[in-house]
XYZ file of C-alpha atoms in Angstrom:
731
model
C 93.219 141.654 84.232
C 93.089 138.079 83.135
C 90.108 136.013 84.150
C 91.754 133.615 86.525
C 89.889 130.411 85.711
C 86.570 131.813 86.868
C 83.268 130.860 85.329
C 83.863 132.945 82.218
C 87.018 130.975 81.465
C 85.770 127.614 82.717
C 86.088 124.663 80.414
C 82.811 123.710 78.752
C 81.637 120.143 78.535
C 80.446 119.878 74.945
C 79.234 116.291 74.844
C 75.447 115.864 74.529
C 73.685 113.185 76.526
C 70.367 111.516 77.203
C 68.748 112.444 80.489
C 68.593 109.563 82.924
C 67.170 109.304 86.408
C 69.323 108.649 89.437
C 67.835 106.631 92.281
C 69.365 106.935 95.719
C 71.383 103.961 96.920
C 70.336 102.149 100.060
C 72.674 102.787 103.009
C 75.195 100.005 103.356
C 75.726 98.126 106.575
C 78.609 99.584 108.519
C 81.617 97.412 109.376
C 82.269 96.054 112.829
C 85.204 96.631 115.132
C 87.449 93.551 115.178
C 87.800 93.552 118.969
C 84.545 94.984 120.316
C 82.181 93.891 117.561
C 80.632 97.364 117.489
C 79.566 98.844 114.165
C 81.263 102.021 113.032
C 83.278 103.820 110.409
C 86.366 103.623 112.633
C 86.551 99.945 111.688
C 87.504 101.018 108.175
C 90.513 102.931 109.546
C 93.812 101.060 109.380
C 96.461 103.150 111.190
C 99.213 100.854 109.890
C 98.743 102.053 106.295
C 101.750 104.268 105.627
C 104.020 102.685 108.261
C 105.589 100.080 105.941
C 108.670 100.792 103.818
C 108.538 101.459 100.099
C 110.948 98.887 98.636
C 109.979 98.134 95.030
C 112.308 100.016 92.628
C 109.530 99.963 90.017
C 107.349 102.010 92.355
C 110.118 104.117 93.867
C 111.589 105.040 90.482
C 115.132 103.972 91.313
C 117.046 101.415 93.370
C 117.701 102.936 96.799
C 121.246 102.757 98.173
C 121.863 99.949 100.632
C 120.320 100.461 104.094
C 118.457 103.550 102.843
C 114.774 103.792 103.732
C 112.884 105.854 101.175
C 110.982 108.721 102.786
C 107.537 107.255 102.243
C 104.570 107.214 104.590
C 106.230 108.438 107.793
C 103.083 107.939 109.861
C 102.414 106.349 113.238
C 99.828 103.786 114.389
C 99.231 105.030 117.931
C 96.243 106.512 119.738
C 95.166 110.122 119.190
C 92.079 112.295 119.002
C 91.574 114.814 116.181
C 94.152 117.630 116.362
C 95.103 116.624 119.895
C 98.103 117.501 122.033
C 98.795 113.816 122.742
C 99.621 111.113 120.194
C 100.475 107.949 122.152
C 102.391 105.666 119.829
C 105.163 103.047 119.839
C 108.645 104.055 118.800
C 111.016 101.634 117.104
C 113.769 104.036 116.059
C 114.642 107.525 117.231
C 115.505 110.000 114.507
C 113.128 108.367 112.038
C 110.167 110.166 110.482
C 107.420 109.152 112.898
C 109.466 106.971 115.221
C 107.685 103.791 114.117
C 108.865 101.738 111.151
C 106.857 98.643 110.315
C 109.858 96.528 109.342
C 111.483 96.951 112.763
C 111.217 94.102 115.244
C 111.792 95.901 118.551
C 109.879 98.572 120.462
C 111.929 101.134 122.410
C 109.054 102.851 124.173
C 105.691 104.559 123.851
C 105.926 108.290 123.231
C 103.250 110.944 123.766
C 103.675 113.430 120.912
C 104.034 112.861 117.184
C 103.715 114.434 113.782
C 105.650 112.285 111.324
C 108.407 114.806 110.593
C 111.542 113.725 112.469
C 110.582 115.721 115.537
C 108.562 115.352 118.750
C 108.205 111.743 120.075
C 108.343 113.080 123.617
C 108.084 111.482 127.085
C 108.980 107.876 126.164
C 107.603 105.248 128.579
C 108.210 101.481 128.520
C 107.168 98.731 130.943
C 110.049 96.357 131.700
C 110.484 93.382 134.019
C 113.011 91.091 135.636
C 116.652 92.014 135.232
C 116.089 94.338 132.279
C 119.166 96.430 131.455
C 120.087 99.427 129.357
C 119.501 99.805 126.419
C 115.884 98.912 127.101
C 113.849 97.433 124.241
C 111.611 94.487 123.510
C 110.845 92.291 120.546
C 107.247 92.230 119.300
C 105.202 90.542 116.616
C 102.708 92.237 114.308
C 100.393 89.280 114.903
C 100.082 90.475 118.511
C 99.618 94.127 117.569
C 96.359 96.034 116.985
C 95.526 99.640 116.262
C 92.395 101.682 115.660
C 91.558 105.364 116.232
C 92.244 106.234 119.904
C 93.649 102.756 120.624
C 96.848 100.707 120.324
C 97.758 97.268 121.667
C 100.883 95.080 121.560
C 102.651 92.307 123.483
C 106.273 92.918 124.539
C 107.974 89.527 124.231
C 111.189 90.249 126.155
C 109.344 91.567 129.194
C 106.196 89.401 128.942
C 103.956 92.453 129.152
C 100.693 93.075 127.357
C 100.244 96.771 126.549
C 97.050 98.675 125.788
C 97.009 102.426 125.152
C 94.391 105.120 124.654
C 94.291 108.901 124.882
C 92.304 112.097 125.286
C 93.134 115.552 123.947
C 95.930 116.175 126.439
C 96.400 112.870 128.258
C 97.294 109.243 127.773
C 96.312 106.075 129.594
C 98.462 102.925 129.646
C 97.451 99.459 130.805
C 100.291 96.967 131.411
C 99.533 93.325 132.138
C 102.694 91.684 133.476
C 102.804 87.886 133.290
C 105.188 87.906 136.246
C 103.864 89.837 139.274
C 107.410 90.420 140.580
C 110.158 92.796 139.412
C 107.787 95.120 137.570
C 109.346 98.402 136.438
C 108.454 101.372 134.274
C 111.128 103.124 132.238
C 110.821 106.853 131.601
C 113.475 107.319 128.933
C 113.550 111.088 129.321
C 116.911 111.685 127.661
C 115.452 110.647 124.327
C 113.077 112.119 121.755
C 113.234 112.738 118.015
C 114.517 116.236 118.820
C 117.693 116.572 120.859
C 116.795 116.730 124.555
C 118.765 119.522 126.217
C 117.456 118.927 129.755
C 114.981 116.791 131.673
C 113.828 116.144 135.215
C 111.551 113.830 137.167
C 110.428 113.645 140.771
C 108.375 111.225 142.829
C 105.392 112.720 144.655
C 104.086 110.523 147.449
C 104.005 106.845 146.566
C 102.424 106.746 143.131
C 102.715 110.083 141.346
C 105.433 111.356 139.019
C 106.102 114.840 137.697
C 108.744 116.244 135.370
C 109.629 117.706 131.995
C 111.622 117.338 128.803
C 113.270 120.348 127.184
C 114.161 120.566 123.484
C 115.734 123.948 122.806
C 113.155 126.602 123.692
C 110.290 124.127 123.966
C 109.521 122.527 127.307
C 107.014 119.694 127.714
C 105.730 118.940 131.203
C 104.036 115.794 132.452
C 102.187 114.561 135.511
C 101.462 110.853 135.954
C 99.656 108.635 138.434
C 99.798 104.862 138.905
C 97.443 102.451 140.594
C 100.490 100.711 142.071
C 102.934 102.119 144.618
C 106.455 102.970 143.513
C 108.936 101.342 145.876
C 111.995 103.027 144.404
C 112.963 105.278 141.513
C 116.407 105.005 139.981
C 117.555 108.128 138.152
C 120.564 107.817 135.849
C 122.422 110.865 134.489
C 119.615 113.321 135.138
C 119.282 115.932 132.436
C 121.653 114.112 130.056
C 120.778 112.645 126.662
C 121.757 109.152 127.774
C 119.912 109.450 131.081
C 116.690 107.788 132.199
C 114.493 107.037 135.190
C 113.379 103.564 136.243
C 110.416 103.275 138.601
C 110.268 99.989 140.539
C 106.723 98.915 141.405
C 105.385 96.797 144.219
C 104.629 93.164 143.398
C 101.039 92.524 142.348
C 98.888 90.438 139.989
C 96.839 93.523 139.169
C 97.322 95.232 135.801
C 99.268 98.479 136.059
C 97.325 101.586 135.027
C 99.448 104.618 134.199
C 97.523 107.844 133.612
C 99.565 110.773 132.320
C 98.765 114.389 131.454
C 100.882 116.689 129.288
C 101.240 120.466 129.166
C 103.444 122.935 127.327
C 102.976 125.368 130.236
C 103.599 123.664 133.597
C 103.462 120.426 135.579
C 100.519 121.878 137.508
C 98.607 122.313 134.258
C 99.530 118.778 133.223
C 98.043 117.580 136.505
C 94.917 119.664 135.913
C 94.571 118.286 132.375
C 94.803 114.756 133.745
C 92.207 115.387 136.434
C 89.714 116.951 134.011
C 90.128 114.616 131.056
C 90.758 111.190 132.599
C 90.380 111.319 136.372
C 89.455 107.769 137.426
C 88.256 106.588 134.018
C 89.261 103.140 132.843
C 91.119 102.587 129.603
C 88.015 101.103 128.020
C 86.010 104.209 128.947
C 88.659 106.500 127.462
C 88.861 104.343 124.362
C 85.090 104.333 123.908
C 84.920 108.123 124.193
C 87.766 108.466 121.699
C 86.087 106.087 119.266
C 82.874 108.116 119.490
C 84.809 111.313 118.777
C 86.288 109.775 115.646
C 82.934 108.321 114.594
C 81.414 111.794 114.686
C 84.197 113.242 112.562
C 84.323 110.391 110.044
C 80.535 110.387 109.648
C 80.692 113.926 108.283
C 81.457 112.263 104.937
C 79.406 109.159 104.233
C 79.991 106.969 101.187
C 78.253 104.021 99.560
C 79.342 101.833 96.693
C 82.992 101.145 96.110
C 84.952 98.172 97.429
C 85.802 97.494 101.080
C 89.426 98.302 100.239
C 88.445 101.667 98.761
C 86.474 102.453 101.915
C 89.446 101.427 104.030
C 91.754 103.741 102.101
C 89.180 106.557 102.136
C 88.456 106.538 105.873
C 92.088 105.878 106.791
C 93.031 108.913 104.705
C 90.275 111.007 106.285
C 91.543 109.942 109.721
C 95.152 110.838 108.849
C 94.069 114.294 107.684
C 92.971 115.242 111.206
C 96.073 114.486 113.277
C 97.880 117.800 112.656
C 98.058 120.719 113.509
C 98.139 119.845 117.193
C 96.622 121.491 120.253
C 99.008 123.380 122.522
C 96.709 125.088 125.052
C 95.610 123.448 128.283
C 92.134 122.692 129.598
C 92.266 125.949 131.597
C 93.008 127.878 128.381
C 96.651 128.662 129.161
C 99.437 128.295 126.615
C 103.028 129.406 126.091
C 103.126 131.966 123.298
C 105.715 132.675 120.620
C 107.767 134.861 122.979
C 107.750 132.270 125.754
C 105.122 134.101 127.791
C 102.428 132.193 129.707
C 99.027 133.459 128.612
C 95.339 132.709 128.504
C 93.037 133.775 125.669
C 89.531 132.963 124.468
C 90.696 130.489 121.823
C 92.514 127.171 121.660
C 96.165 127.543 120.717
C 97.512 125.269 117.960
C 100.851 124.521 116.338
C 101.742 126.125 113.019
C 100.220 123.958 110.268
C 102.567 122.295 107.778
C 101.624 125.031 105.346
C 103.893 124.138 102.399
C 102.451 120.664 102.318
C 98.891 121.063 103.494
C 97.642 124.405 102.151
C 96.979 122.593 98.870
C 94.137 120.441 100.188
C 94.337 119.341 103.850
C 93.634 122.772 105.334
C 90.664 123.125 102.991
C 89.386 119.771 104.277
C 89.997 120.925 107.849
C 87.893 124.017 107.198
C 85.068 121.975 105.724
C 84.867 119.350 108.466
C 86.134 121.271 111.518
C 85.606 125.018 110.998
C 85.896 125.684 114.731
C 89.379 124.156 114.780
C 90.296 126.054 111.614
C 89.186 129.333 113.175
C 91.425 128.759 116.196
C 94.351 127.647 114.026
C 94.082 130.985 112.205
C 93.782 132.870 115.501
C 96.923 131.076 116.671
C 98.757 132.099 113.492
C 97.658 135.713 113.915
C 98.741 135.642 117.555
C 102.184 134.473 116.484
C 102.195 137.145 113.790
C 101.551 139.906 116.294
C 104.749 138.902 118.083
C 106.847 138.317 114.959
C 105.329 141.152 112.886
C 104.790 138.531 110.154
C 102.407 135.605 109.795
C 104.691 132.556 110.028
C 104.961 129.938 107.329
C 106.231 126.385 107.309
C 109.309 125.398 105.308
C 108.691 127.294 102.049
C 106.392 129.807 100.406
C 103.914 132.101 102.146
C 100.925 129.799 102.218
C 99.138 131.275 105.174
C 97.837 133.657 102.474
C 95.761 131.056 100.576
C 94.865 129.298 103.835
C 93.464 132.386 105.548
C 91.940 133.835 102.381
C 90.302 130.568 101.342
C 88.978 129.944 104.848
C 87.475 133.426 105.041
C 85.887 133.207 101.586
C 84.357 129.855 102.605
C 82.647 131.554 105.531
C 85.062 131.036 108.432
C 85.287 134.215 110.498
C 85.597 135.076 114.163
C 89.285 135.962 113.930
C 90.926 139.380 113.665
C 90.650 139.750 109.897
C 92.134 143.241 109.723
C 95.199 142.212 111.728
C 95.616 139.049 109.679
C 95.483 141.118 106.498
C 97.959 143.673 107.836
C 100.427 140.924 108.761
C 100.022 139.125 105.423
C 100.807 142.420 103.687
C 103.980 142.579 105.781
C 104.820 139.112 104.487
C 104.282 140.215 100.904
C 106.164 143.506 101.006
C 108.748 143.545 103.805
C 112.198 142.000 103.712
C 113.389 140.011 106.704
C 110.173 138.154 107.387
C 108.280 135.225 105.968
C 109.291 135.637 102.318
C 113.067 135.399 101.749
C 114.373 137.511 98.833
C 111.119 139.458 98.633
C 112.943 142.660 97.654
C 114.483 140.937 94.632
C 111.121 139.437 93.745
C 109.434 142.854 93.852
C 112.221 144.513 91.862
C 112.740 141.883 89.159
C 109.543 139.868 89.182
C 111.495 136.693 89.874
C 114.026 135.252 92.307
C 117.393 134.317 90.867
C 119.766 131.490 91.662
C 123.564 131.540 91.634
C 125.620 129.853 88.944
C 126.697 126.486 90.330
C 129.333 124.425 88.586
C 128.316 120.778 88.195
C 125.205 121.033 90.419
C 123.951 117.911 92.172
C 120.808 116.989 94.114
C 121.850 118.775 97.300
C 123.435 121.859 95.733
C 122.505 124.987 97.676
C 120.671 127.889 96.115
C 117.564 130.034 96.559
C 115.126 127.561 94.980
C 114.284 130.614 92.880
C 111.867 128.990 90.440
C 109.825 127.415 93.218
C 109.778 130.645 95.216
C 108.766 132.727 92.228
C 105.898 130.396 91.354
C 104.722 130.077 94.946
C 104.982 133.798 95.687
C 102.991 134.506 92.516
C 100.220 132.234 93.750
C 100.413 133.701 97.255
C 100.099 137.157 95.679
C 96.954 136.012 93.897
C 95.561 134.631 97.157
C 96.288 137.827 99.052
C 94.780 139.854 96.202
C 91.486 138.043 96.780
C 91.601 139.060 100.435
C 92.462 142.638 99.413
C 89.402 142.610 97.185
C 87.230 141.404 100.072
C 88.729 144.196 102.204
C 87.948 146.801 99.498
C 91.664 147.612 99.204
C 91.879 148.323 95.480
C 95.477 149.626 95.608
C 96.947 146.421 96.981
C 94.558 144.327 94.918
C 95.790 145.807 91.647
C 99.446 145.501 92.652
C 99.152 141.933 93.923
C 97.079 140.696 91.002
C 99.708 142.105 88.666
C 102.440 140.377 90.687
C 100.497 137.115 90.427
C 101.523 137.039 86.745
C 105.201 136.760 87.709
C 105.080 133.029 87.050
C 105.614 133.892 83.382
C 109.006 135.426 84.210
C 110.554 132.015 84.877
C 108.986 130.307 81.854
C 111.490 129.736 79.060
C 109.563 129.349 75.768
C 112.658 128.009 74.029
C 112.423 124.807 76.098
C 108.835 125.091 77.421
C 109.849 124.724 81.059
C 109.939 126.814 84.191
C 113.679 127.487 84.390
C 116.100 129.136 86.773
C 117.568 132.581 86.094
C 120.780 134.242 87.144
C 120.825 137.692 88.746
C 121.468 139.279 85.332
C 118.341 137.662 83.900
C 120.086 135.010 81.812
C 118.809 131.450 81.910
C 120.867 129.037 83.985
C 122.890 126.624 81.864
C 123.439 123.771 81.499
C 119.790 122.844 81.937
C 118.473 119.331 82.541
C 114.701 119.357 83.170
C 114.744 115.803 84.556
C 117.332 116.326 87.275
C 115.874 116.826 90.790
C 117.150 119.347 93.327
C 116.423 119.982 96.976
C 116.835 123.742 96.783
C 118.663 124.750 93.611
C 116.219 126.394 91.208
C 113.534 123.984 92.435
C 112.438 122.913 95.906
C 112.344 119.112 96.126
C 111.494 118.764 92.452
C 112.714 118.994 88.879
C 111.597 121.254 86.037
C 108.926 118.827 84.859
C 107.236 118.781 88.247
C 107.136 122.583 88.645
C 106.253 123.594 85.097
C 102.486 123.092 85.532
C 102.096 124.912 88.842
C 99.965 127.985 88.136
C 96.704 127.033 89.904
C 95.357 130.599 89.731
C 95.766 131.112 85.981
C 95.729 127.834 84.105
C 94.348 129.450 80.905
C 97.306 131.839 80.998
C 99.709 128.926 81.411
C 98.147 127.135 78.441
C 98.816 130.239 76.320
C 102.449 130.312 77.444
C 102.895 126.808 76.100
C 101.518 127.893 72.728
C 97.921 126.801 73.029
C 95.893 123.759 73.945
C 97.523 121.244 71.609
C 101.051 122.132 72.697
C 100.025 122.165 76.355
C 98.297 118.795 76.080
C 101.331 117.280 74.370
C 103.631 118.578 77.095
C 101.278 117.280 79.768
C 101.197 113.860 78.078
C 104.984 113.821 78.273
C 104.905 114.625 81.992
C 103.064 111.373 82.659
C 104.895 109.180 80.135
C 108.604 110.087 79.915
C 110.273 107.556 82.244
C 112.081 108.691 85.352
C 115.849 108.316 84.999
C 116.777 105.567 87.464
C 120.162 107.221 88.025
C 118.523 110.295 89.587
C 118.070 109.669 93.295
C 116.498 112.146 95.702
C 115.391 110.639 98.976
C 112.076 112.444 99.310
C 111.125 112.315 95.630
C 109.562 108.943 94.812
C 106.474 107.284 93.392
C 106.588 108.331 89.746
C 104.180 108.222 86.839
C 106.562 109.255 84.114
C 108.126 112.461 85.434
C 105.120 113.186 87.664
C 105.917 112.499 91.325
C 103.014 111.641 93.570
C 105.356 110.944 96.475
C 105.940 114.660 97.102
C 103.703 117.713 96.958
C 105.049 120.192 94.364
C 103.121 118.777 91.389
C 99.991 117.409 93.041
C 97.816 119.790 91.008
C 99.150 118.560 87.639
C 96.739 115.630 87.181
C 93.873 118.166 86.959
C 95.532 120.197 84.198
C 93.850 118.342 81.310
C 90.611 120.104 82.245
C 92.062 123.263 80.736
C 92.359 121.714 77.291
C 88.807 120.362 77.468
C 89.788 116.758 78.186
C 88.795 115.964 81.760
C 88.741 112.245 80.934
C 92.533 112.297 80.601
C 92.787 113.815 84.067
C 90.495 111.058 85.332
C 92.740 108.372 83.863
C 95.692 109.781 85.817
C 93.637 110.251 88.991
C 92.320 106.684 88.859
C 95.819 105.320 88.346
C 97.013 107.197 91.429
C 94.075 106.130 93.585
C 94.524 102.476 92.619
C 98.301 102.135 92.595
C 99.917 104.699 94.914
C 98.104 104.129 98.228
C 98.174 101.010 100.396
C 100.798 99.271 98.264
C 103.741 96.945 98.817
C 103.922 93.372 100.060
C 101.635 94.023 103.044
C 99.457 96.643 101.371
C 100.658 99.127 104.026
C 102.996 101.449 102.102
C 102.431 104.851 100.516
C 104.193 106.092 97.390
C 105.555 109.059 99.321
C 105.440 111.109 102.515
C 102.019 111.754 103.969
C 103.405 115.070 105.252
C 100.927 115.836 108.032
C 97.971 114.576 106.017
C 98.482 116.216 102.603
C 98.815 112.970 100.682
C 95.865 111.542 102.608
C 93.749 114.614 101.861
C 94.573 114.319 98.164
C 93.038 110.848 98.282
C 89.944 112.033 100.169
C 89.171 114.817 97.704
C 89.968 112.772 94.598
C 87.921 109.796 95.829
C 84.823 111.874 96.548
C 85.081 113.819 93.280
C 85.867 117.395 94.365
C 89.345 118.952 94.389
C 90.352 122.466 95.583
C 92.672 123.252 92.680
C 93.153 126.802 93.971
C 92.666 126.623 97.741
C 92.303 130.395 98.001
C 89.157 130.248 95.871
C 85.837 129.004 97.306
C 85.253 126.393 94.617
C 86.135 122.809 93.725
C 86.946 121.110 90.457
C 84.533 118.213 89.921
C 85.948 114.805 89.022
C 84.397 111.330 88.904
C 84.084 109.963 92.436
C 85.167 106.466 93.388
C 81.872 105.888 95.175
C 78.324 105.732 93.843
C 77.169 108.199 96.477
C 78.958 110.660 98.746
C 77.009 112.496 101.450
C 78.642 115.484 103.092
C 77.175 116.623 106.392
C 79.565 119.400 107.261
C 79.408 121.454 110.437
C 77.720 124.804 109.841
C 76.621 123.873 106.317
C 73.641 122.219 104.647
C 73.930 118.593 103.420
C 75.378 118.024 99.959
C 75.108 114.725 98.077
C 77.231 113.631 95.133
C 75.880 110.888 92.873
C 77.811 108.944 90.244
C 75.027 107.834 87.929
C 76.840 105.181 85.877
C 79.873 102.898 85.966
C 81.961 104.708 83.362
C 84.943 106.831 84.343
C 84.790 109.358 81.487
C 83.143 112.578 82.633
C 80.200 113.489 80.432
C 78.124 116.046 82.294
C 77.651 117.675 85.687
C 74.314 118.722 87.131
C 73.839 120.741 90.286
C 70.345 120.626 91.764
C 69.072 119.303 88.453
C 70.624 122.051 86.322
C 73.388 121.395 83.801
C 76.721 123.028 84.684
C 78.728 124.580 81.864
C 81.675 124.839 84.248
C 83.506 121.965 85.890
C 83.862 124.033 89.058
C 81.411 123.638 91.931
C 81.041 126.818 94.028
C 81.353 126.533 97.794
C 78.039 128.357 98.032
C 76.401 124.978 97.419
C 77.556 123.823 100.870
C 75.901 126.810 102.500
C 72.600 126.188 100.755
C 72.753 122.402 100.393
C 71.953 120.384 97.312
C 72.784 117.587 94.930
C 75.621 117.072 92.461
C 75.094 114.472 89.739
C 78.070 113.176 87.784
C 77.182 111.613 84.443
C 79.808 109.430 82.793
C 80.372 107.181 79.825
C 82.758 104.323 79.081
């Protein structure tokens, strides 16, 4: 078989150098929290980065239609703990990506779940006063708004209420300071969420406790809340309906209102138990302090020195964003509702399905490095779902549980049912009707076809056959590595052969990955610059998919006709201007034809390594780091969708100088870090330090523990043993 970019095929660095010493930098003073004055890495985190709109046509790549918000950022500024059940955040528009859009001027409520993907935003709560009427909302000013990990604060102008929020894993705590002690009310806008609410209920228990649920299709979210103020009356309008709500009228008082609320995906009783165990009688400041400490511990797993304050802000904000999803779904007593709707209790924490199409590329690798215990339980949750479905589930496209589970296992994460996971992943790879659509055609032909479409446009329907073929080929490679670890030579040989199927959609006459018809003919007419949502390509054009072979880059270089031809084509990817007439809402943030605003080509900047010119990759990487994050008039926009932390994780890896080009493989491609020193203190591993020894950005040499590397790949084994990586550069 081909050597799939292993050490024997690694690119050699041929430049000679003079040996120079590298002294360790002195630790820099940590920043201080704007409100509390306490030192900490959380002060570098700006949760508003990614909430602002992308408006500059030069950055977007085209002029958006009127009243059309480009799908960029789609993040929220509210309180959360890492991978928690609760994300307590303001909502300014239902049906928007994360519910909060920075350009909006009114807050509709504070919701308790979030992801940033047009769903969730459950259990909306809003303090109101006086003669407030439906539709309830209040103006606010960003000058009176603050956010940091596990904390959010704002002043509601229409109701004269100061709001402070914090959260635990499964609970939220609200503090409302009403300027007027009379006519204080709390809205529970239970007919609304980003998903369609099919039913809801609420009931008053005693004088100051509330219990109820929201139902969205099969999913039911329960809550239990307590207040420090008595409820004199509760008005319920159109119970269970989408336009219905509940309005709790509170007794008059000068005292701030404290609302403590627990959530559960099992029962109201469990929500009450979660609240008792996680918050009890704690104050908001106590909850906030505990949350800040939790984030400090996580963020301190990667320490940096050197770099500008802005680079640190972007780095730690990105690291923070990477740990908000997947989300916890089991209660403090261990119970959860499984895939079949059954209430169960197991010896692991139950999590949502990760956003695998987006985050298998980098975020789930980062999750495994920093939080292996969470990663283990995420895999156990996937396997549990697979036992019910008979297939390991995916998210959106591809079969990327294969590289996620394989890569995690090869990096040392175990403690899950490996044999069952492997059995289910084999089902994915071989059985029709499960995770991989059109798998029978793929096995028979070695590619997935698309229909002939007359005059195709952006939203033309098809099989996304090129994308599926390329992704299945990589997933086959990933599963082959697990087969090898399982000593299953039969499946290994078959899957490794199938991993070469990427070549079946490469048309050498045009040097692009190109769609095929069922009869094997190339689809015509063919325009490599035109983007599609799911015709031939998934959310991409031919340029953006034609460099995606992370498991066999040397083989891809040969397809193009050798290094010179490949380099020339790659140069064109980053220089041929995007056609401003081609508008796809979730494809934005271009460098030539390369799109950093969406995931399908995020590996392409590293491709120059395979023609022996890593410095050209570094030029592209540096451009992205400097000009595609924290941009726009307020410095708060992203060039594209964060997509559950994938775009953020790209920044984290690129900034610290290690990128998991093939996430199924336990190794990282070394680049030039932004910082002079990066110290990784990862759970279950030995410390690893990365030193950039000079100011230049052109990679010259890599040393690991004092020894020169002839390969640009750093094996994960270094994290198990600990050590030092030195990056030597020149101007």
